[in-house]
Amino acid sequence: MPDVQALVNEFLNKLKKRKIEGSQATAKQTAELLRSVISQQRVPRTNQAGALIDAVRAIGEQLIVANPIELAVGNIVRRVLHIIREEDLSLTTAAVAELNLSTVSDDDDDGGGGDQDDRPVLSAAAVAAAARNTLRPPSLQMLLEGAPDFVAVPRSSSSGGDSEGKSKSMDRNSRTRKLKHDIIEAVNELIQDITTCHELIAEQAVEHIHQNEVILTLGSSKTVLEFLCAAKEKKRSFRVFVAEGAPRYQGHLLAKELVARGLQTTLITDSAVFAMISRVNMVIVGSHAVMANGGVIAPVGMNMVALAAQKHAVPFVVLAGSHKVILVYIGASTCRGPMLCPLYPHNPEVLLNELRSPSELLDFGEFSDCLDFGSGDGSPLLHVVNPTFDYVPPKAVSLFITDTGGHNPSYMYRLIADYYSADDLVVQRRHAAGN
Amino acid sequence: MDPRRPPRTVPDPKVRHVGFFAPGADAPPPPDRSNSAPPDPLSSSPPAAAHLTPPGTSISPVMIPPPRHSAAPLSPRRRDSFIVGSYSGKRFLDVGSPTASTASATDDWALPTSADSAWVGDTVGAGASSLPPVGSAAMIAKGLASSVPATAGLTAVSNVHRSAGVSGKPSGAASKVQGDKPKQSKPLKEKTTKAERRALQEAQRAAKAAAKGVGGKASVHMSEVVLASDVESVEVPKAHFQRNDIAAVNEKKVIDRQLEKDRKKDVPQPRMQYDDKSRVEKAKKRAVLKQTEARNRVELFRHLPQYERGTLLPDLQSRFFQLDPVHPAISKVGFQYLSGDISGSNARCIAMLQAIREAIIDYSVPPGKALVRDLTSKIGSYVSFLIECRPLSISMGNAIRYLKNRIAKLPLTLSESEAKATVVADIDRFIHDKIILADKMIVKHAVTKIRDGDVLLTYGSSSVVEMILLHAHELGKQFRVVVVDSRPKLEGQLLLRKLVGKGLSCTYTHINAISYIMHEVSRVFLGASSVLSNGTVYSRVGTACVAMVAHTFHVPVMVCCETYKFHERVQLDSICSNELGDPDVICKVRGRDEINFLDGWTNGNNLQLLNLIYDATPSDYVSMIITDYGMVPPTSVPVIVREYRKEQLWI
């Protein structure tokens, strides 16, 4: 598959050179790349899911290494892996169901959970829901009866290899095609979700913004822009303070967009945040990634804003598309003792950060003599620190608004369980160890 | 020292000044100034001895140097430091190179060892008076305010504005202090209060005498008592009151009332509110400069002047030769303010004072007018010109108040040239004592807080912090400096230049990265434009953010501020009183031409650009304030404000 490799290499280059900005763009492109990888991947007769997982994982590893700070890449890789597992599982379940109709009777309560109308009757999504149902038995009856075998079966099947044994009776050719088709469908759905998550979040704007509200934001985020504009379109009138967000000054861009849409906008310097926050009703910001413990990786300066908001008891609201930003790092892994992630960010400001060029802060022409590493003893007097991200601890966040609604920081770990399968956390660990 | 300082013998009339007090040389003290030295040698000697005996051990948080002439019997070491502190001879010309001069000054400034405790000031200021124990008493009393009996707590406790529990004060005097506002003196009511108090004191003294006996031992007892217990320490000075006879009291009351009026005058006028249409119109008529109002005013800040900066300077320059009421030196300084060539409150204050000094040298009294009155109005017009160029900083306001006070107190007998020489000398002394010498003292105090291996963070560019860092570097301390900067002024780059030029190891970053860099920082040193009497630090915008983040990371925040910048005003937020800079610099990023999103958008109605100059840091975030009087907690600011003002009136 030379063409896929070329695509991958091109994307890798872009990632390495930091040509792709914004987690949404990265997420979307990653998903598209993985989709083509899956469609090009030749699958063996046995263990198709395993082969696909291995292929995606191999490429995902490269992508993550290319830009370990762009957490959306890793998240999408995990999402796709999760999709493959689920589709495989659903096919398996379907096969088992055909063989043994009694299992289908368990699938009574949530047959419609999230599936598409245009699917065949035995759609993958429906069965996936059923499979999920067996994965985490929700019904009281099951809890009462305490049926451990339901959990045990999918567990073993999700690891890839063993599932084959049960479905040998199936027509393999049709299964192969069906699996790939379903997976690609699901990935398409994921891409769709990524593109539309802004709208989903923005729809909730009117529920959170009232008349004459004063809102402060820092830097620029497309989600925030859409959110504010959605409220504006619903005839709410409110004022926005935009902190410019040095050193990228994206706040200027946001201010321009807001003014263009007729919002009362005041542009302030970052240093004036503390002075102004006492007159602000709500802080609404975008994020780069959300940690499993509810912490946020956000553009630099956000922690300062969050602290100021906390001191003045101003709600600090983070907008986050749940697809791209839920990160699998911390909480989920810590609660599973043996899988404790070595990257547990006790110091995420430093470990999950990236230092940008000093030229954004200092004019090289003026300070070149001080910044010279080559002269003298090799250690210059002057260092310039220009980090990209800030870590906002969960206790400073009042609310997450995701496309699935508003959530507390303490609930974030739960969303992760919905979107990623536990097996992929281990993959991440291998990556981290490999790095 | 100034030869003519006659009013010194006039007893201090201000009723509430207790925690720190006048020298022992004072004539009969007012009845309720508990700690001034009494006329009676017998009763006065014990406290004095007590204060001299424990030199290094007294824990006094605030030390105010006593007025200089009052060199009472001192231990030699103390006299040394005392003399140096007030000495103004050869170092006067060292303005340009502060660090060099500080270095040269180190050897002869016998710097006492400062204890480790954060608020233990050194004893430089403590020279002449029985101050330290009382100071400590005041602080202890603050801490234990609730336990202080109403009678004993009265004035010493009331020093401390912010101590919530000071309800123990019996009379109107206390509330007067708390507001820091002069109240119309009500003789009748006061009399009863004083009478009550005197009776109480009598009783207390009797009890004490019974308990302790008399004689040489008393002094030892006293010192112990002073240091040990708040209640007793407050009693000690009070024991002297009953010696005052009624006649003195009455006489004092008259002066008292008059000074009360003076004091009332001193309370800052409510500032000009620019949303008051009629007043703004009036002010415009008077104005020398024509300013264009900014197009998009920020709604929240309508009460502040928002003018377009760009148009003003060319207009002024074109009218340079027509500004007749303004002395050239003044207009030069005004232009420099306007263009931002002089910034930093010390530099601005010195520039203004020197310009006024020049103007005074060139001044001659017009025929038929009184010097005092004419000169005052002249200075008033200069100042209003400067205000039009850029609103005065609080420190400059203080300096002008001092100057006007001095002029008003000129004896009428002086000839014109003598009077001018006196005023010029006053200005020189203010610059030297209050700014240059004060900075040296601050450097001396602050350097003791820098240890090897420290990482010091500073924000923006403060002249005194720069002196501290350079001085510590000269002393050979090994430390690293983090310079945090912010738009639009990027003053940190200037500081960075100077520090790197001197060979200090520096890290430079912008304010957004503050929580990234704060992990490695061990101390934060900040400058201040002013410290307000509720402990709020009024400083360059962004200081509050830095202090807040440092506080969150449990890094000590030290604010370095000369006492002449202290002000009795209080402020809770950064909105009510502030200064707005040129809004246009917000949308243009220096050195980053690609940031031009807002070009052409500034004319729209919806976009406002806010360029705040200052912000107010709540006192919670400030670990200590390093002043020329020592290192104090923010709660002690009102004490210093009051004592300093008294001193200022006296000089």
Short mmCIF file of C-alpha atoms in Angstrom, two decimals, chain A residues 53-199:
data_model
loop_
_atom_site.label_atom_id
_atom_site.label_comp_id
_atom_site.label_asym_id
_atom_site.label_seq_id
_atom_site.Cartn_x
_atom_site.Cartn_y
_atom_site.Cartn_z
CA ILE A 53 -5.97 -2.96 14.87
CA ASP A 54 -2.33 -3.69 14.35
CA ALA A 55 -2.20 -1.57 11.21
CA VAL A 56 -3.96 1.38 12.79
CA ARG A 57 -1.88 1.05 15.88
CA ALA A 58 1.36 1.03 13.95
CA ILE A 59 0.44 4.17 12.10
CA GLY A 60 -1.00 5.76 15.20
CA GLU A 61 2.28 5.21 16.96
CA GLN A 62 4.12 7.10 14.27
CA LEU A 63 1.61 9.92 14.38
CA ILE A 64 1.78 10.28 18.10
CA VAL A 65 5.54 10.36 18.05
CA ALA A 66 5.43 13.00 15.36
CA ASN A 67 3.63 15.39 17.64
CA PRO A 68 3.25 14.08 21.17
CA ILE A 69 1.77 17.37 22.31
CA GLU A 70 -1.11 17.29 19.88
CA LEU A 71 -3.17 15.03 22.04
CA ALA A 72 -6.02 14.91 19.57
CA VAL A 73 -4.01 12.56 17.34
CA GLY A 74 -3.67 9.97 20.01
CA ASN A 75 -7.28 10.39 20.96
CA ILE A 76 -8.50 9.76 17.43
CA VAL A 77 -6.24 6.75 17.04
CA ARG A 78 -7.76 5.35 20.19
CA ARG A 79 -11.22 6.19 19.03
CA VAL A 80 -10.67 4.34 15.78
CA LEU A 81 -9.23 1.37 17.59
CA HIS A 82 -12.23 1.41 19.82
CA ILE A 83 -14.53 1.53 16.80
CA ILE A 84 -12.80 -1.47 15.25
CA ARG A 85 -13.19 -3.43 18.43
CA GLU A 86 -16.80 -2.53 18.77
CA GLU A 87 -17.69 -3.36 15.21
CA ASP A 88 -15.91 -6.64 15.48
CA LEU A 89 -17.65 -7.36 18.68
CA SER A 90 -21.02 -6.51 17.25
CA LEU A 91 -20.50 -8.82 14.31
CA THR A 92 -19.46 -11.52 16.65
CA THR A 93 -22.46 -10.94 18.79
CA ALA A 94 -24.65 -11.00 15.75
CA ALA A 95 -23.13 -14.28 14.71
CA VAL A 96 -23.64 -15.69 18.14
CA ALA A 97 -27.18 -14.38 18.06
CA GLU A 98 -27.86 -16.19 14.86
CA LEU A 99 -26.60 -19.34 16.37
CA ASN A 100 -28.27 -18.90 19.65
CA LEU A 101 -31.37 -16.76 19.62
CA SER A 102 -31.68 -16.69 23.34
CA THR A 103 -28.96 -14.09 23.65
CA VAL A 104 -30.94 -11.66 21.59
CA SER A 105 -33.63 -11.59 24.21
CA ASP A 106 -31.23 -9.85 26.52
CA ASP A 107 -31.01 -7.04 24.08
CA ASP A 108 -34.30 -5.51 25.00
CA ASP A 109 -33.82 -2.13 26.51
CA ASP A 110 -31.61 -0.04 24.27
CA GLY A 111 -31.88 -1.42 20.80
CA GLY A 112 -32.10 2.04 19.25
CA GLY A 113 -29.19 3.65 21.06
CA GLY A 114 -27.56 5.87 18.49
CA ASP A 115 -27.89 3.79 15.33
CA GLN A 116 -28.67 5.11 11.90
CA ASP A 117 -31.93 4.60 10.11
CA ASP A 118 -30.42 3.60 6.82
CA ARG A 119 -28.73 0.60 8.29
CA PRO A 120 -29.91 -2.94 7.69
CA VAL A 121 -32.08 -4.41 10.35
CA LEU A 122 -29.23 -6.18 11.99
CA SER A 123 -27.15 -3.01 11.89
CA ALA A 124 -23.74 -2.95 13.37
CA ALA A 125 -24.63 -0.09 15.65
CA ALA A 126 -27.60 -1.82 17.10
CA VAL A 127 -25.63 -4.89 17.80
CA ALA A 128 -22.78 -2.84 19.09
CA ALA A 129 -25.19 -1.35 21.52
CA ALA A 130 -26.21 -4.81 22.47
CA ALA A 131 -22.62 -5.77 22.85
CA ARG A 132 -21.98 -2.78 25.00
CA ASN A 133 -24.93 -3.86 26.93
CA THR A 134 -23.27 -7.13 27.65
CA LEU A 135 -19.96 -5.43 28.28
CA ARG A 136 -21.31 -3.33 31.09
CA PRO A 137 -24.48 -4.95 32.26
CA PRO A 138 -26.68 -2.06 33.32
CA SER A 139 -29.90 -3.73 34.25
CA LEU A 140 -30.79 -4.27 37.83
CA GLN A 141 -31.82 -7.77 37.10
CA MET A 142 -28.40 -8.65 35.87
CA LEU A 143 -26.79 -7.10 38.84
CA LEU A 144 -29.05 -9.13 41.04
CA GLU A 145 -28.45 -12.33 39.21
CA GLY A 146 -24.78 -11.56 39.04
CA ALA A 147 -23.93 -13.15 35.73
CA PRO A 148 -20.18 -12.95 35.38
CA ASP A 149 -20.12 -14.97 32.18
CA PHE A 150 -21.65 -12.11 30.24
CA VAL A 151 -18.74 -9.96 31.10
CA ALA A 152 -16.23 -12.64 30.53
CA VAL A 153 -17.26 -13.49 26.99
CA PRO A 154 -16.90 -10.09 25.37
CA ARG A 155 -13.79 -9.40 27.32
CA SER A 156 -12.01 -12.25 25.70
CA SER A 157 -13.51 -11.56 22.32
CA SER A 158 -12.48 -7.95 22.32
CA SER A 159 -8.85 -8.89 22.48
CA GLY A 160 -9.11 -9.90 18.86
CA GLY A 161 -7.82 -13.38 18.32
CA ASP A 162 -10.21 -15.49 20.30
CA SER A 163 -13.31 -14.16 18.67
CA GLU A 164 -12.51 -16.01 15.51
CA GLY A 165 -13.18 -19.33 17.04
CA LYS A 166 -16.81 -18.57 17.63
CA SER A 167 -17.59 -17.20 14.21
CA LYS A 168 -15.98 -19.81 12.06
CA SER A 169 -19.31 -20.94 10.86
CA MET A 170 -19.92 -17.58 9.21
CA ASP A 171 -19.26 -16.94 5.61
CA ARG A 172 -15.86 -15.37 5.86
CA ASN A 173 -15.89 -13.40 2.68
CA SER A 174 -19.02 -11.55 3.45
CA ARG A 175 -17.88 -10.99 7.00
CA THR A 176 -14.65 -9.44 5.93
CA ARG A 177 -16.36 -7.05 3.65
CA LYS A 178 -19.00 -6.31 6.20
CA LEU A 179 -16.49 -5.60 8.95
CA LYS A 180 -14.50 -3.17 6.88
CA HIS A 181 -17.61 -1.53 5.61
CA ASP A 182 -19.01 -1.08 9.06
CA ILE A 183 -15.78 0.27 10.41
CA ILE A 184 -15.49 2.81 7.64
CA GLU A 185 -19.07 3.81 8.18
CA ALA A 186 -18.37 4.35 11.84
CA VAL A 187 -15.24 6.35 11.14
CA ASN A 188 -17.21 8.49 8.74
CA GLU A 189 -19.65 9.07 11.51
CA LEU A 190 -16.80 10.08 13.77
CA ILE A 191 -15.55 12.57 11.20
CA GLN A 192 -19.06 13.90 10.90
CA ASP A 193 -19.24 14.30 14.63
CA ILE A 194 -15.96 16.15 14.73
CA THR A 195 -17.12 18.61 12.14
CA THR A 196 -20.45 19.24 13.74
CA CYS A 197 -19.49 19.35 17.38
CA HIS A 198 -19.31 23.15 17.27
CA GLU A 199 -22.94 23.37 16.41
#
